Amino acid sequence: MKYIVWFKELDKNSIPIAGGKGANLGEMYNLGLPIPPGFCITAQTYKKFIEEAGIKIKINNLLKNLDINNTAKLQQTAEEVQKLIVSTKISSDIEEAIKHAYEILGSDVRKASELIDSKETFVAVRSSATAEDLPEASFAGQQATFLNVKGKTEVVKAVRDCWASLFTARAIYYRQKNKFPHDKVLISAIIQVMVNSEQSGVMFTVNPATNNPAEIVIEAIYGLGEYVVGGKVNPNLYLVDKKTRTIKTAEIKKQEVGLFRDEKGNNLERSIPAHQQKQQVIPDTIIKELARYGQKIETHYGQPQDIEWAVEKGQIYIVQSRAVTTFKENKPREEAVLEKGQIILHGDTAASGIYSGKVKIILSPEELNKISAGDILVAPMTTPDWVPAMQKAGAIITDEGGLTCHAAIVSREMGTPCIVGTEQGTKILKDGQLITVDASKGVVYQGKVEIVQKKKAASAVNVANLKTRTKIKVILDLPEIAGKAAASGADGVGLVRSEIMIASGGIHPAEYIRQGKPEAYVKLLKSGIGRIAKAFKDKPVWVRCSDMRSDEYRNLQGGSKEPKETDPMIGWHGIRRLLDEPEILRAEFTAIRELHYEGLKNIGVMLPFVIRVEEVQKAKAIMREVGLEPVKAIDFGVMIETPAACWIIEELCKEGISFVSFGTNDLTQLTLGIDRNNQKIAPLFDELHPAVLGEMAKVIKVCRKFNVPTSICGQAGSKLEMARFLVHQGIDSISANIDALDAIRQVVADTEKKVYHGKRF
Ligand code: PEP
Ligand code: MG
């Protein structure tokens, strides 16, 4: 169980661990917004605390039969429960985890350098409530926030105070009134660096006075935001055209005093120097930058936003953002409507989407024929040879698997809602049972549940038209969706996993060779690859030679002859296997050579799982044998997915290759020693681990020296933070899943502006 989760690990699906506020902060962080850094102490930590300390039962007893309409009694009980919590010791492992994370936050000078003025960082400790087993419930504003907290011991104390605030009289009243069981509501504490605001204010992405959606309104004052919200001073008011970001009007008001934080963390009122009192509080550049963030947040959430912002040393921070539904009668959040429906299973979102249908449990590949179109496929795990059955399914649920397992990869591409890592899906669900899968949230409901999906507002800019130096490519394994993928405007295909088309042919590559029918294998590959290459016309399509793990294709004809390996992930697959059975590789190269000769010159090849230069040399020799000169006639690249490949990168470059492409799924697995398919350790699988990033930075540096283009085709290429990192390193292309292309293109364009200082491409 994780006590601490950093913002970068959170997103909108993280409500069960970080509450609404924490999930929102994670989502904004990953969207590339400048939010002050921080982490959350998971809701499960709170649960563990009350359970282990034995106070859960005591709390329940105090609340049992409470008459909430008896105000005095309600108040007294609330105080008793809170006292019980704040007087209970937090176990030392939780306490240490909080202190440690706080220390890391303080020393993370890379991100926080501008914010941290001494060793002890000022943080805000906020509450973020979450309703266990309830799809959506907003308890915002009911629990405590502690500002300007400094020092490890104080932070731990504030966390416990946050937990206690789950039982204010108001919160107890609200829950009981709305029939929420108290023990189903958990709380996550969020620790976030405090911005020492020199200027601050609020921004509305729709003009609140006129409801005009084409205008953004920004209010700004000197000092901390409390004086804007409290109405103590008159803020500057800027009206910005949302589309062009021109400042239509700037109303400057005189500001004589402001609220500022002193060294000890006290907020003190100070006079504003006379020469500043009538000046525009923030320069035009910051106004426009703020408007850009405002528009970005609104586009992302598909709703107008009310945003709190701050500026410290010229750097903008987005402090909070809320959806504004009605301007005129700003309804209190307590009136949020709850979706009905009982959640019966949780897992990780592999491919988002919502689907209701009947369960079909498949425990082994022999049962695959049981699947009818529209069924919900529930299995311990799927392998790529299940693709035809997966294509029939309306949704997919697996017990095992992380976000880079093949079930996740394939369903994402097919656009089939998929939840992986439920641990017990095959046990809890029953054949024929009607369920609703809300894969976007990683939950399964009993029965058919109506889930209202927020409509995404059309983006004001056509992202596909953004010109970037870094090429944005798509990952494409299913030839059937080549047309759709090409229409996305991607700059090419950064990875075609040939295994997926092989699986749909039903015969194992080794079996074609055993039966003396390599031409049938060539034909199959030509058909799939040809379809993709044609759809992309002149744009490059990089096809990976088959990378078949011995456990994943046993269901294909001849698959049972594959060796039984203890660790197929690090076993006989990729280039090492192809060189042991060069007839397979020869057939694959032949297919590509024939397509090349037929005029599809945009196809390139790449070798999987390389660990030695000799492997590249041997593969090149086979390509020459079939009649193509590697590198010269055709792009010939190497996947960087083993630490070994990172260490020998200089030799690989010297050998002569057309490009390298990071396979971060394997690279992370091998660098961190974490089986990517193992659900138990999935939370530890982190492509942004410094060790992985360090390897990638090194490889890009060396490749740039040798003029070898660099690319990424692992799942992490669809992560905003990874894209940002790679643009900073100077990567040449990024491949993402089709549904992530726009977001990646946008973040690449934004990052390039910083890295290449507004140069046009
Ligand atoms: C990778 O390892 O990142 C990769 C792209 O290959 P696969 O997911 O097929 O192992
Ligand atoms: Mg791989």
mmCIF file with all atom_site columns, C-alpha atoms in Angstrom, residues 52-122:
data_model
loop_
_atom_site.group_PDB
_atom_site.id
_atom_site.type_symbol
_atom_site.label_atom_id
_atom_site.label_alt_id
_atom_site.label_comp_id
_atom_site.label_asym_id
_atom_site.label_entity_id
_atom_site.label_seq_id
_atom_site.pdbx_PDB_ins_code
_atom_site.Cartn_x
_atom_site.Cartn_y
_atom_site.Cartn_z
_atom_site.occupancy
_atom_site.B_iso_or_equiv
_atom_site.pdbx_formal_charge
_atom_site.auth_seq_id
_atom_site.auth_comp_id
_atom_site.auth_asym_id
_atom_site.auth_atom_id
_atom_site.pdbx_PDB_model_num
ATOM 1  C CA . GLU A 1 52  ? -4.736  0.150  13.244 1.00 0.00 ? 52  GLU A CA 1
ATOM 2  C CA . ALA A 1 53  ? -5.074  2.599  16.076 1.00 0.00 ? 53  ALA A CA 1
ATOM 3  C CA . GLY A 1 54  ? -8.390  0.957  16.919 1.00 0.00 ? 54  GLY A CA 1
ATOM 4  C CA . ILE A 1 55  ? -10.326 4.212  16.803 1.00 0.00 ? 55  ILE A CA 1
ATOM 5  C CA . LYS A 1 56  ? -12.542 3.330  13.856 1.00 0.00 ? 56  LYS A CA 1
ATOM 6  C CA . ILE A 1 57  ? -14.973 1.471  16.070 1.00 0.00 ? 57  ILE A CA 1
ATOM 7  C CA . LYS A 1 58  ? -14.925 4.245  18.649 1.00 0.00 ? 58  LYS A CA 1
ATOM 8  C CA . ILE A 1 59  ? -15.752 6.822  15.986 1.00 0.00 ? 59  ILE A CA 1
ATOM 9  C CA . ASN A 1 60  ? -18.608 4.698  14.666 1.00 0.00 ? 60  ASN A CA 1
ATOM 10 C CA . ASN A 1 61  ? -19.995 4.286  18.164 1.00 0.00 ? 61  ASN A CA 1
ATOM 11 C CA . LEU A 1 62  ? -19.903 8.009  18.819 1.00 0.00 ? 62  LEU A CA 1
ATOM 12 C CA . LEU A 1 63  ? -21.772 8.696  15.580 1.00 0.00 ? 63  LEU A CA 1
ATOM 13 C CA . LYS A 1 64  ? -24.299 5.903  15.953 1.00 0.00 ? 64  LYS A CA 1
ATOM 14 C CA . ASN A 1 65  ? -27.854 7.159  16.447 1.00 0.00 ? 65  ASN A CA 1
ATOM 15 C CA . LEU A 1 66  ? -26.732 10.792 16.434 1.00 0.00 ? 66  LEU A CA 1
ATOM 16 C CA . ASP A 1 67  ? -29.620 13.215 15.974 1.00 0.00 ? 67  ASP A CA 1
ATOM 17 C CA . ILE A 1 68  ? -28.118 15.765 13.620 1.00 0.00 ? 68  ILE A CA 1
ATOM 18 C CA . ASN A 1 69  ? -30.981 18.158 14.146 1.00 0.00 ? 69  ASN A CA 1
ATOM 19 C CA . ASN A 1 70  ? -29.935 18.548 17.763 1.00 0.00 ? 70  ASN A CA 1
ATOM 20 C CA . THR A 1 71  ? -27.294 21.177 17.056 1.00 0.00 ? 71  THR A CA 1
ATOM 21 C CA . ALA A 1 72  ? -25.694 21.162 20.496 1.00 0.00 ? 72  ALA A CA 1
ATOM 22 C CA . LYS A 1 73  ? -25.339 17.381 20.503 1.00 0.00 ? 73  LYS A CA 1
ATOM 23 C CA . LEU A 1 74  ? -24.002 17.418 16.925 1.00 0.00 ? 74  LEU A CA 1
ATOM 24 C CA . GLN A 1 75  ? -21.389 19.987 17.847 1.00 0.00 ? 75  GLN A CA 1
ATOM 25 C CA . GLN A 1 76  ? -20.362 18.102 20.974 1.00 0.00 ? 76  GLN A CA 1
ATOM 26 C CA . THR A 1 77  ? -20.047 14.772 19.134 1.00 0.00 ? 77  THR A CA 1
ATOM 27 C CA . ALA A 1 78  ? -18.054 16.385 16.324 1.00 0.00 ? 78  ALA A CA 1
ATOM 28 C CA . GLU A 1 79  ? -15.610 17.773 18.855 1.00 0.00 ? 79  GLU A CA 1
ATOM 29 C CA . GLU A 1 80  ? -15.288 14.427 20.612 1.00 0.00 ? 80  GLU A CA 1
ATOM 30 C CA . VAL A 1 81  ? -14.483 12.578 17.397 1.00 0.00 ? 81  VAL A CA 1
ATOM 31 C CA . GLN A 1 82  ? -11.964 15.196 16.328 1.00 0.00 ? 82  GLN A CA 1
ATOM 32 C CA . LYS A 1 83  ? -10.318 15.114 19.739 1.00 0.00 ? 83  LYS A CA 1
ATOM 33 C CA . LEU A 1 84  ? -10.043 11.351 19.487 1.00 0.00 ? 84  LEU A CA 1
ATOM 34 C CA . ILE A 1 85  ? -8.252  11.605 16.150 1.00 0.00 ? 85  ILE A CA 1
ATOM 35 C CA . VAL A 1 86  ? -5.823  14.391 17.043 1.00 0.00 ? 86  VAL A CA 1
ATOM 36 C CA . SER A 1 87  ? -4.861  12.682 20.291 1.00 0.00 ? 87  SER A CA 1
ATOM 37 C CA . THR A 1 88  ? -4.080  9.358  18.594 1.00 0.00 ? 88  THR A CA 1
ATOM 38 C CA . LYS A 1 89  ? -0.485  8.695  17.661 1.00 0.00 ? 89  LYS A CA 1
ATOM 39 C CA . ILE A 1 90  ? 0.291   8.092  14.002 1.00 0.00 ? 90  ILE A CA 1
ATOM 40 C CA . SER A 1 91  ? 2.284   4.884  13.550 1.00 0.00 ? 91  SER A CA 1
ATOM 41 C CA . SER A 1 92  ? 5.959   5.474  12.979 1.00 0.00 ? 92  SER A CA 1
ATOM 42 C CA . ASP A 1 93  ? 6.033   4.062  9.426  1.00 0.00 ? 93  ASP A CA 1
ATOM 43 C CA . ILE A 1 94  ? 3.342   6.461  8.254  1.00 0.00 ? 94  ILE A CA 1
ATOM 44 C CA . GLU A 1 95  ? 4.962   9.329  10.103 1.00 0.00 ? 95  GLU A CA 1
ATOM 45 C CA . GLU A 1 96  ? 8.350   8.584  8.565  1.00 0.00 ? 96  GLU A CA 1
ATOM 46 C CA . ALA A 1 97  ? 6.860   8.357  5.070  1.00 0.00 ? 97  ALA A CA 1
ATOM 47 C CA . ILE A 1 98  ? 5.262   11.794 5.452  1.00 0.00 ? 98  ILE A CA 1
ATOM 48 C CA . LYS A 1 99  ? 8.437   13.341 6.832  1.00 0.00 ? 99  LYS A CA 1
ATOM 49 C CA . HIS A 1 100 ? 10.542  11.782 4.135  1.00 0.00 ? 100 HIS A CA 1
ATOM 50 C CA . ALA A 1 101 ? 8.300   13.027 1.329  1.00 0.00 ? 101 ALA A CA 1
ATOM 51 C CA . TYR A 1 102 ? 8.263   16.489 2.871  1.00 0.00 ? 102 TYR A CA 1
ATOM 52 C CA . GLU A 1 103 ? 12.057  16.467 2.892  1.00 0.00 ? 103 GLU A CA 1
ATOM 53 C CA . ILE A 1 104 ? 12.152  15.416 -0.741 1.00 0.00 ? 104 ILE A CA 1
ATOM 54 C CA . LEU A 1 105 ? 9.707   18.166 -1.619 1.00 0.00 ? 105 LEU A CA 1
ATOM 55 C CA . GLY A 1 106 ? 11.955  20.655 0.138  1.00 0.00 ? 106 GLY A CA 1
ATOM 56 C CA . SER A 1 107 ? 15.081  19.479 -1.552 1.00 0.00 ? 107 SER A CA 1
ATOM 57 C CA . ASP A 1 108 ? 13.577  19.107 -4.995 1.00 0.00 ? 108 ASP A CA 1
ATOM 58 C CA . VAL A 1 109 ? 15.220  22.314 -6.016 1.00 0.00 ? 109 VAL A CA 1
ATOM 59 C CA . ARG A 1 110 ? 14.858  21.534 -9.668 1.00 0.00 ? 110 ARG A CA 1
ATOM 60 C CA . LYS A 1 111 ? 11.157  22.070 -9.569 1.00 0.00 ? 111 LYS A CA 1
ATOM 61 C CA . ALA A 1 112 ? 10.836  24.197 -6.525 1.00 0.00 ? 112 ALA A CA 1
ATOM 62 C CA . SER A 1 113 ? 13.951  26.346 -6.666 1.00 0.00 ? 113 SER A CA 1
ATOM 63 C CA . GLU A 1 114 ? 11.965  29.490 -7.128 1.00 0.00 ? 114 GLU A CA 1
ATOM 64 C CA . LEU A 1 115 ? 9.663   28.684 -4.278 1.00 0.00 ? 115 LEU A CA 1
ATOM 65 C CA . ILE A 1 116 ? 11.956  27.563 -1.569 1.00 0.00 ? 116 ILE A CA 1
ATOM 66 C CA . ASP A 1 117 ? 13.616  30.240 0.434  1.00 0.00 ? 117 ASP A CA 1
ATOM 67 C CA . SER A 1 118 ? 15.083  28.133 3.201  1.00 0.00 ? 118 SER A CA 1
ATOM 68 C CA . LYS A 1 119 ? 15.654  24.477 3.980  1.00 0.00 ? 119 LYS A CA 1
ATOM 69 C CA . GLU A 1 120 ? 12.274  24.171 5.587  1.00 0.00 ? 120 GLU A CA 1
ATOM 70 C CA . THR A 1 121 ? 9.645   24.636 2.954  1.00 0.00 ? 121 THR A CA 1
ATOM 71 C CA . PHE A 1 122 ? 6.373   26.397 3.596  1.00 0.00 ? 122 PHE A CA 1
#
